Coordinates of C-alpha atoms (C1' of nucleotides) in Angstrom, one line a residue:
Chain A
L27 CA 78.5 87.8 131.1
P28 CA 77.9 90.8 133.5
T29 CA 74.5 92.1 134.1
Q30 CA 73.6 93.7 130.8
A31 CA 71.6 96.6 132.8
S32 CA 75.2 97.8 134.3
L33 CA 76.5 98.1 131.0
G34 CA 74.1 100.7 129.4
A35 CA 71.7 99.8 126.2
D36 CA 74.6 101.0 123.6
L37 CA 77.1 99.2 125.0
S38 CA 74.9 95.9 125.5
A39 CA 73.5 95.9 122.3
W40 CA 77.2 96.3 120.4
L41 CA 78.7 93.6 122.7
H42 CA 75.7 91.4 121.6
F43 CA 76.2 92.2 118.1
L44 CA 80.0 91.4 118.4
R45 CA 79.5 88.1 120.1
A46 CA 76.6 87.1 117.7
H47 CA 79.3 87.6 114.8
A48 CA 82.0 85.8 116.5
A49 CA 80.0 82.8 117.4
V50 CA 77.9 82.6 114.0
T51 CA 81.2 83.2 112.0
R52 CA 83.2 80.6 113.8
E53 CA 80.8 77.8 113.0
L54 CA 79.7 78.9 109.6
S55 CA 83.5 79.4 108.5
A56 CA 84.3 76.1 109.8
R57 CA 81.6 74.1 108.0
L58 CA 82.3 76.1 104.4
E59 CA 86.1 75.4 105.2
A60 CA 85.5 71.8 105.7
E61 CA 82.8 70.9 103.0
H62 CA 84.1 73.1 100.2
G63 CA 87.4 74.6 101.0
L64 CA 86.0 78.4 101.0
T65 CA 86.5 81.1 103.4
L66 CA 83.6 83.2 104.1
S67 CA 85.1 86.1 102.4
D68 CA 85.7 83.8 99.5
F69 CA 82.2 82.9 99.4
D70 CA 81.3 86.3 99.6
V71 CA 83.7 87.7 96.6
L72 CA 82.3 84.6 94.6
V73 CA 78.6 85.7 95.2
Q74 CA 79.4 89.1 94.2
L75 CA 81.1 88.0 91.0
Y76 CA 78.2 85.7 90.2
H77 CA 75.6 88.5 90.4
A78 CA 77.7 91.0 88.4
P79 CA 77.3 91.8 84.8
E80 CA 79.3 89.5 82.5
R81 CA 80.6 87.9 86.0
Q82 CA 83.3 90.5 86.4
L83 CA 84.2 93.4 88.8
R84 CA 86.9 95.5 88.6
R85 CA 89.2 94.6 91.7
V86 CA 89.0 98.3 93.4
D87 CA 85.0 97.9 93.3
L88 CA 85.0 94.3 94.4
A89 CA 87.3 95.3 97.6
R90 CA 84.8 98.1 98.4
S91 CA 82.0 96.0 97.9
V92 CA 83.3 93.0 100.4
L93 CA 84.9 95.7 102.7
L94 CA 88.5 94.5 102.3
S95 CA 91.5 96.7 101.7
A96 CA 93.1 96.7 98.4
S97 CA 96.0 94.4 99.3
G98 CA 93.6 92.2 101.1
I99 CA 91.6 91.6 97.8
T100 CA 94.8 90.8 95.9
R101 CA 95.8 88.3 98.5
L102 CA 92.4 86.8 98.6
L103 CA 92.2 86.8 94.4
D104 CA 95.7 85.1 94.5
G105 CA 94.0 82.2 96.2
L106 CA 91.0 82.0 94.0
E107 CA 93.1 82.5 90.9
R108 CA 95.5 79.5 92.2
A109 CA 92.3 77.5 92.5
G110 CA 91.1 78.3 88.9
W111 CA 87.7 79.7 90.2
V112 CA 88.6 83.3 89.1
R113 CA 91.0 84.6 86.3
K114 CA 92.5 88.0 85.6
G115 CA 90.9 90.5 83.1
T116 CA 92.2 93.6 81.7
C117 CA 90.2 97.1 80.9
S118 CA 90.8 98.2 77.0
A119 CA 90.4 101.7 78.2
D120 CA 92.3 102.0 81.0
A121 CA 95.6 99.7 81.5
R122 CA 95.7 100.5 85.4
V123 CA 92.5 98.6 86.2
S124 CA 92.2 94.9 86.3
Y125 CA 89.3 92.7 86.5
A126 CA 88.3 89.7 88.3
V127 CA 86.3 87.2 86.0
L128 CA 84.5 84.3 87.5
T129 CA 85.5 81.4 85.4
D130 CA 82.9 78.7 84.8
A131 CA 84.9 76.3 87.3
G132 CA 84.1 79.0 89.8
A133 CA 80.7 79.5 88.9
S134 CA 80.1 75.9 89.4
R135 CA 81.6 75.8 92.8
L136 CA 79.8 78.7 94.1
E137 CA 76.9 76.9 92.6
A138 CA 78.0 73.5 94.6
A139 CA 78.8 75.5 97.9
R140 CA 75.8 77.8 97.8
E141 CA 73.0 75.3 98.7
S142 CA 74.6 74.1 101.9
H143 CA 76.0 77.2 102.9
V144 CA 72.6 78.9 102.7
A145 CA 71.4 75.8 104.6
D146 CA 73.8 76.5 107.4
I147 CA 73.1 80.3 107.3
G148 CA 69.6 79.1 107.8
E149 CA 70.0 77.1 110.7
L150 CA 72.7 79.1 112.7
F151 CA 71.2 82.4 112.0
S152 CA 68.1 83.1 110.1
S153 CA 66.2 80.1 111.9
R154 CA 66.4 82.1 115.0
F155 CA 63.8 84.8 113.8
S156 CA 60.5 85.0 112.0
H157 CA 60.1 86.2 108.5
E158 CA 59.1 89.4 109.7
E159 CA 61.8 89.9 112.2
L160 CA 64.3 88.8 109.6
E161 CA 63.2 91.4 107.6
V162 CA 63.3 94.0 110.2
L163 CA 66.7 93.0 111.1
D164 CA 67.9 93.3 107.6
E165 CA 66.4 96.6 107.5
L166 CA 68.3 97.7 110.7
L167 CA 71.4 96.1 109.7
G168 CA 71.3 98.0 106.3
R169 CA 71.6 101.3 108.0
L170 CA 75.0 100.6 109.1
P171 CA 77.9 101.9 106.8
L172 CA 77.7 99.7 103.9
A173 CA 80.0 99.7 100.6
D174 CA 79.0 102.1 97.9
T175 CA 79.1 100.2 94.7
T176 CA 80.9 102.7 92.0
P177 CA 80.5 102.1 88.2
A178 CA 82.8 100.3 86.5
C179 CA 84.8 101.5 83.5
S180 CA 82.9 102.2 80.4
G181 CA 85.2 100.6 77.9
D182 CA 84.8 97.1 79.2
D183 CA 86.8 94.9 77.5
E184 CA 88.5 91.4 78.7
Q185 CA 91.7 89.6 78.2
A186 CA 93.2 86.6 79.5
A187 CA 96.0 87.3 81.9
Chain B
L24 CA 76.2 95.1 95.5
P25 CA 74.0 93.0 93.5
T26 CA 70.1 93.5 93.9
Q27 CA 69.4 92.1 97.2
A28 CA 65.9 90.6 95.9
S29 CA 68.1 87.7 93.8
L30 CA 69.9 86.7 96.8
G31 CA 66.9 85.5 99.0
A32 CA 66.1 87.0 102.3
D33 CA 68.4 84.7 104.5
L34 CA 71.5 85.6 102.3
S35 CA 70.7 89.0 102.1
A36 CA 70.3 89.5 105.9
W37 CA 73.6 87.5 106.6
L38 CA 75.5 89.5 104.2
H39 CA 74.3 92.9 105.5
F40 CA 75.1 91.5 109.2
L41 CA 78.5 90.7 108.0
R42 CA 79.2 93.9 106.1
A43 CA 77.8 95.9 109.1
H44 CA 80.1 94.2 111.3
A45 CA 83.4 94.7 109.2
A46 CA 82.7 98.5 108.6
V47 CA 81.6 99.4 112.1
T48 CA 84.4 97.2 113.6
R49 CA 87.3 98.7 111.4
E50 CA 86.4 102.2 112.3
L51 CA 85.8 101.5 115.9
S52 CA 88.6 99.5 116.1
A53 CA 91.2 102.1 114.7
R54 CA 89.9 104.8 117.0
L55 CA 90.1 102.7 119.9
E56 CA 93.8 101.7 118.8
A57 CA 94.8 105.2 118.3
E58 CA 93.3 106.7 121.5
H59 CA 93.8 104.2 123.9
G60 CA 96.1 101.6 122.6
L61 CA 93.4 98.9 122.9
T62 CA 92.0 96.3 120.6
L63 CA 88.3 95.6 120.6
S64 CA 89.1 92.4 122.1
D65 CA 91.3 94.1 124.7
F66 CA 88.4 96.3 125.8
D67 CA 85.9 93.4 125.9
V68 CA 87.9 91.5 128.3
L69 CA 88.6 94.5 130.4
V70 CA 84.7 95.2 130.5
Q71 CA 84.4 91.7 131.7
L72 CA 86.9 91.8 134.4
Y73 CA 85.7 95.3 135.7
H74 CA 82.1 93.7 136.3
A75 CA 83.4 90.7 137.6
P76 CA 83.4 89.8 141.2
E77 CA 86.6 90.9 142.9
R78 CA 87.4 91.9 139.3
Q79 CA 89.0 88.6 138.2
L80 CA 87.7 85.6 136.4
R81 CA 89.1 82.2 135.4
R82 CA 91.0 82.3 132.0
V83 CA 88.9 79.6 130.9
D84 CA 85.6 81.6 131.6
L85 CA 87.0 84.7 130.1
A86 CA 87.6 82.9 127.0
R87 CA 84.1 81.4 127.0
S88 CA 82.9 84.9 127.6
V89 CA 84.5 87.0 124.9
L90 CA 84.3 83.9 122.5
L91 CA 88.2 83.4 122.2
S92 CA 90.0 80.0 122.2
A93 CA 92.1 79.0 124.9
S94 CA 95.4 79.9 123.1
G95 CA 93.7 83.1 121.9
I96 CA 93.1 84.2 125.7
T97 CA 96.6 83.3 126.7
R98 CA 98.0 85.8 123.8
L99 CA 95.7 88.6 124.6
L100 CA 96.3 88.6 128.4
D101 CA 100.0 88.3 127.6
G102 CA 99.7 91.6 126.2
L103 CA 97.5 93.2 129.1
E104 CA 99.8 91.8 131.5
R105 CA 102.8 93.1 130.0
A106 CA 101.3 96.5 130.0
G107 CA 100.2 96.0 133.7
W108 CA 96.5 96.2 133.4
V109 CA 96.0 92.5 134.4
R110 CA 97.9 90.3 136.7
K111 CA 97.9 86.6 137.0
G112 CA 96.1 85.0 140.0
T113 CA 96.1 81.5 141.4
C114 CA 93.1 79.4 142.7
S115 CA 94.0 77.5 146.0
A116 CA 91.6 74.7 145.5
D117 CA 92.7 73.8 142.2
A118 CA 96.3 74.4 140.7
R119 CA 95.5 73.9 137.3
V120 CA 93.5 77.3 137.1
S121 CA 94.7 80.6 136.7
Y122 CA 92.9 83.8 137.2
A123 CA 93.2 87.0 135.3
V124 CA 92.8 90.0 137.9
L125 CA 92.2 93.4 136.8
T126 CA 94.6 95.6 138.4
D127 CA 94.2 99.2 139.5
A128 CA 96.0 100.5 136.6
G129 CA 94.1 98.2 134.5
A130 CA 90.6 99.7 135.9
S131 CA 91.6 103.1 135.5
R132 CA 92.6 102.2 131.8
L133 CA 89.2 101.1 131.2
E134 CA 87.6 104.1 132.7
A135 CA 89.8 106.4 130.8
A136 CA 88.9 104.5 127.5
R137 CA 85.2 103.6 128.1
E138 CA 83.9 107.2 127.8
S139 CA 85.1 107.8 124.4
H140 CA 84.8 104.2 123.0
V141 CA 81.1 104.1 124.2
A142 CA 80.7 107.7 122.2
D143 CA 82.1 106.1 119.1
I144 CA 79.8 103.1 119.7
G145 CA 77.0 105.6 119.9
E146 CA 78.1 107.4 116.8
L147 CA 78.8 104.3 114.6
F148 CA 76.4 102.1 115.9
S149 CA 73.5 103.1 118.0
S150 CA 72.8 106.7 116.7
R151 CA 71.4 104.8 113.5
F152 CA 68.5 103.6 115.7
S153 CA 65.7 104.9 117.9
H154 CA 65.7 103.8 121.4
E155 CA 63.0 101.2 120.5
E156 CA 64.6 99.9 117.5
L157 CA 68.0 99.5 119.6
E158 CA 65.9 97.5 122.1
V159 CA 64.6 95.4 119.5
L160 CA 67.9 94.9 117.9
D161 CA 69.6 93.8 121.1
E162 CA 66.8 91.3 121.8
L163 CA 67.2 89.9 118.5
L164 CA 70.8 89.7 118.7
G165 CA 70.7 88.1 121.9
R166 CA 69.2 85.2 120.5
L167 CA 72.0 84.0 118.3
P168 CA 74.7 81.5 120.0
L169 CA 76.0 83.2 123.0
A170 CA 78.8 82.4 125.6
D171 CA 77.4 80.6 128.6
T172 CA 78.9 81.7 131.8
T173 CA 80.1 79.0 134.1
P174 CA 80.5 79.4 137.7
A175 CA 84.0 79.8 139.1
C176 CA 85.9 77.5 141.4
S177 CA 84.5 77.7 144.9
G178 CA 87.9 78.0 146.9
D179 CA 88.5 81.4 145.4
D180 CA 91.9 82.6 146.6
E181 CA 94.5 84.9 144.9
Q182 CA 98.3 85.3 144.9
A183 CA 100.6 87.4 142.8
A184 CA 102.1 85.7 139.9
Chain C
dT1 C1' 99.6 114.3 91.4
dA2 C1' 96.5 110.5 91.6
dA3 C1' 94.6 105.7 91.1
dG4 C1' 94.9 100.9 90.7
dA5 C1' 97.5 97.0 92.1
dT6 C1' 100.9 94.5 94.3
dT7 C1' 104.8 93.4 97.8
dG8 C1' 106.9 93.2 102.6
dA9 C1' 106.3 93.1 107.6
dC10 C1' 103.3 92.6 111.0
dG11 C1' 99.3 91.7 114.2
dC12 C1' 95.6 88.8 115.9
dA13 C1' 93.4 84.5 116.1
dT14 C1' 93.1 79.5 115.1
dC15 C1' 94.7 74.6 115.4
dA16 C1' 97.7 70.7 116.9
dA17 C1' 100.9 69.4 120.2
dT18 C1' 102.6 69.5 125.0
dC19 C1' 102.9 70.2 130.0
dT20 C1' 101.0 70.0 134.5
dT21 C1' 97.6 69.1 137.8
dA22 C1' 93.0 66.7 139.3
Chain D
dT25 C1' 91.8 60.4 131.4
dA26 C1' 90.4 64.8 131.4
dA27 C1' 90.7 70.0 132.4
dG28 C1' 93.6 74.3 132.0
dA29 C1' 97.2 76.6 130.2
dT30 C1' 100.7 77.6 127.1
dT31 C1' 103.7 77.3 122.7
dG32 C1' 104.9 76.6 117.6
dA33 C1' 103.4 76.8 112.9
dT34 C1' 100.1 78.9 110.0
dG35 C1' 96.2 81.9 107.9
dC36 C1' 94.0 85.8 106.9
dG37 C1' 94.3 90.8 106.8
dT38 C1' 96.4 95.4 107.9
dC39 C1' 99.5 99.5 106.8
dA40 C1' 103.2 101.5 104.7
dA41 C1' 105.8 101.6 100.3
dT42 C1' 106.4 100.7 95.4
dC43 C1' 105.4 100.4 90.7
dT44 C1' 102.8 101.2 86.7
dT45 C1' 99.6 104.2 84.0
dA46 C1' 96.2 108.2 83.6

DNA sequence: TAAGATTGACGCATCAATCTTA
DNA sequence: TAAGATTGATGCGTCAATCTTA
């Protein structure tokens, strides 16, 4: 790396950010894939569904939440549906919207993957910081553009697809 | 997003990190692509070369520096070479190694792109933090696994490809 | 007209395998 | 044997276009 001084503070911090993401993400992704057959995005989606009311979310909202495009979420959910972790649900009040519903198998899958993945996150990410530093980091990162959770359709009903 | 409290501090900070990267990266990448026809990785590589001695680096070292695989750096440089921003160079002391050499056109290109890109980084990233906070962030992120710059081949010579 | 979802074509990066040179 | 570089096959995510329903 060139001397960070010559790059300016903005660029230096940004490049650190990019490299840190690439490095941590690569290793974390490799482990999660090898041990549980899940992508980082898969895991992220499963977490969102797990904590959602009735363990379901509109596909649109899910896409916004994990910052994927509409087509991206379709393709990701295709995989999770084929695996049986997620199934489709419909909204009785608006036939356009489709839900992603976490199945029991999916919930088990997440629970199984969670422990080791969180441990990996601890090892590769959190352990580099003290508890206070982690809070600071969390707060600082939280200022960057995040997804806005939009409320779901009011007449929430579900059917198997 | 589910209440962050239910996720635990480690996972919360990590997910913030992932989202922040996705959001900032997407917008930054779109602008850089539209205005200068460069990928974020392209820009990163050009910056490394620009600050390297003689504006050249071994392809291996470049790959480590920007955290790309060997094949990744080959493909990225293919594009930059086709565009004329980079050319190949050889090492007289070891015929296995190949250099990536920044051309004058490439240097101009970087200089042209740099101003607006750094401005974009400022707008989308740095401006969310005070000067002190940015330094803290830089330091914290710098603790995560980074690339290790390895010294280059001693008998450094260069030929046009 | 617009919102949600899907599909086709494409780009970027990876791994595994191969080739050349040390 | 190993290091550096490249190529083929593949995975994930995007945009643009399309379809259905509001």
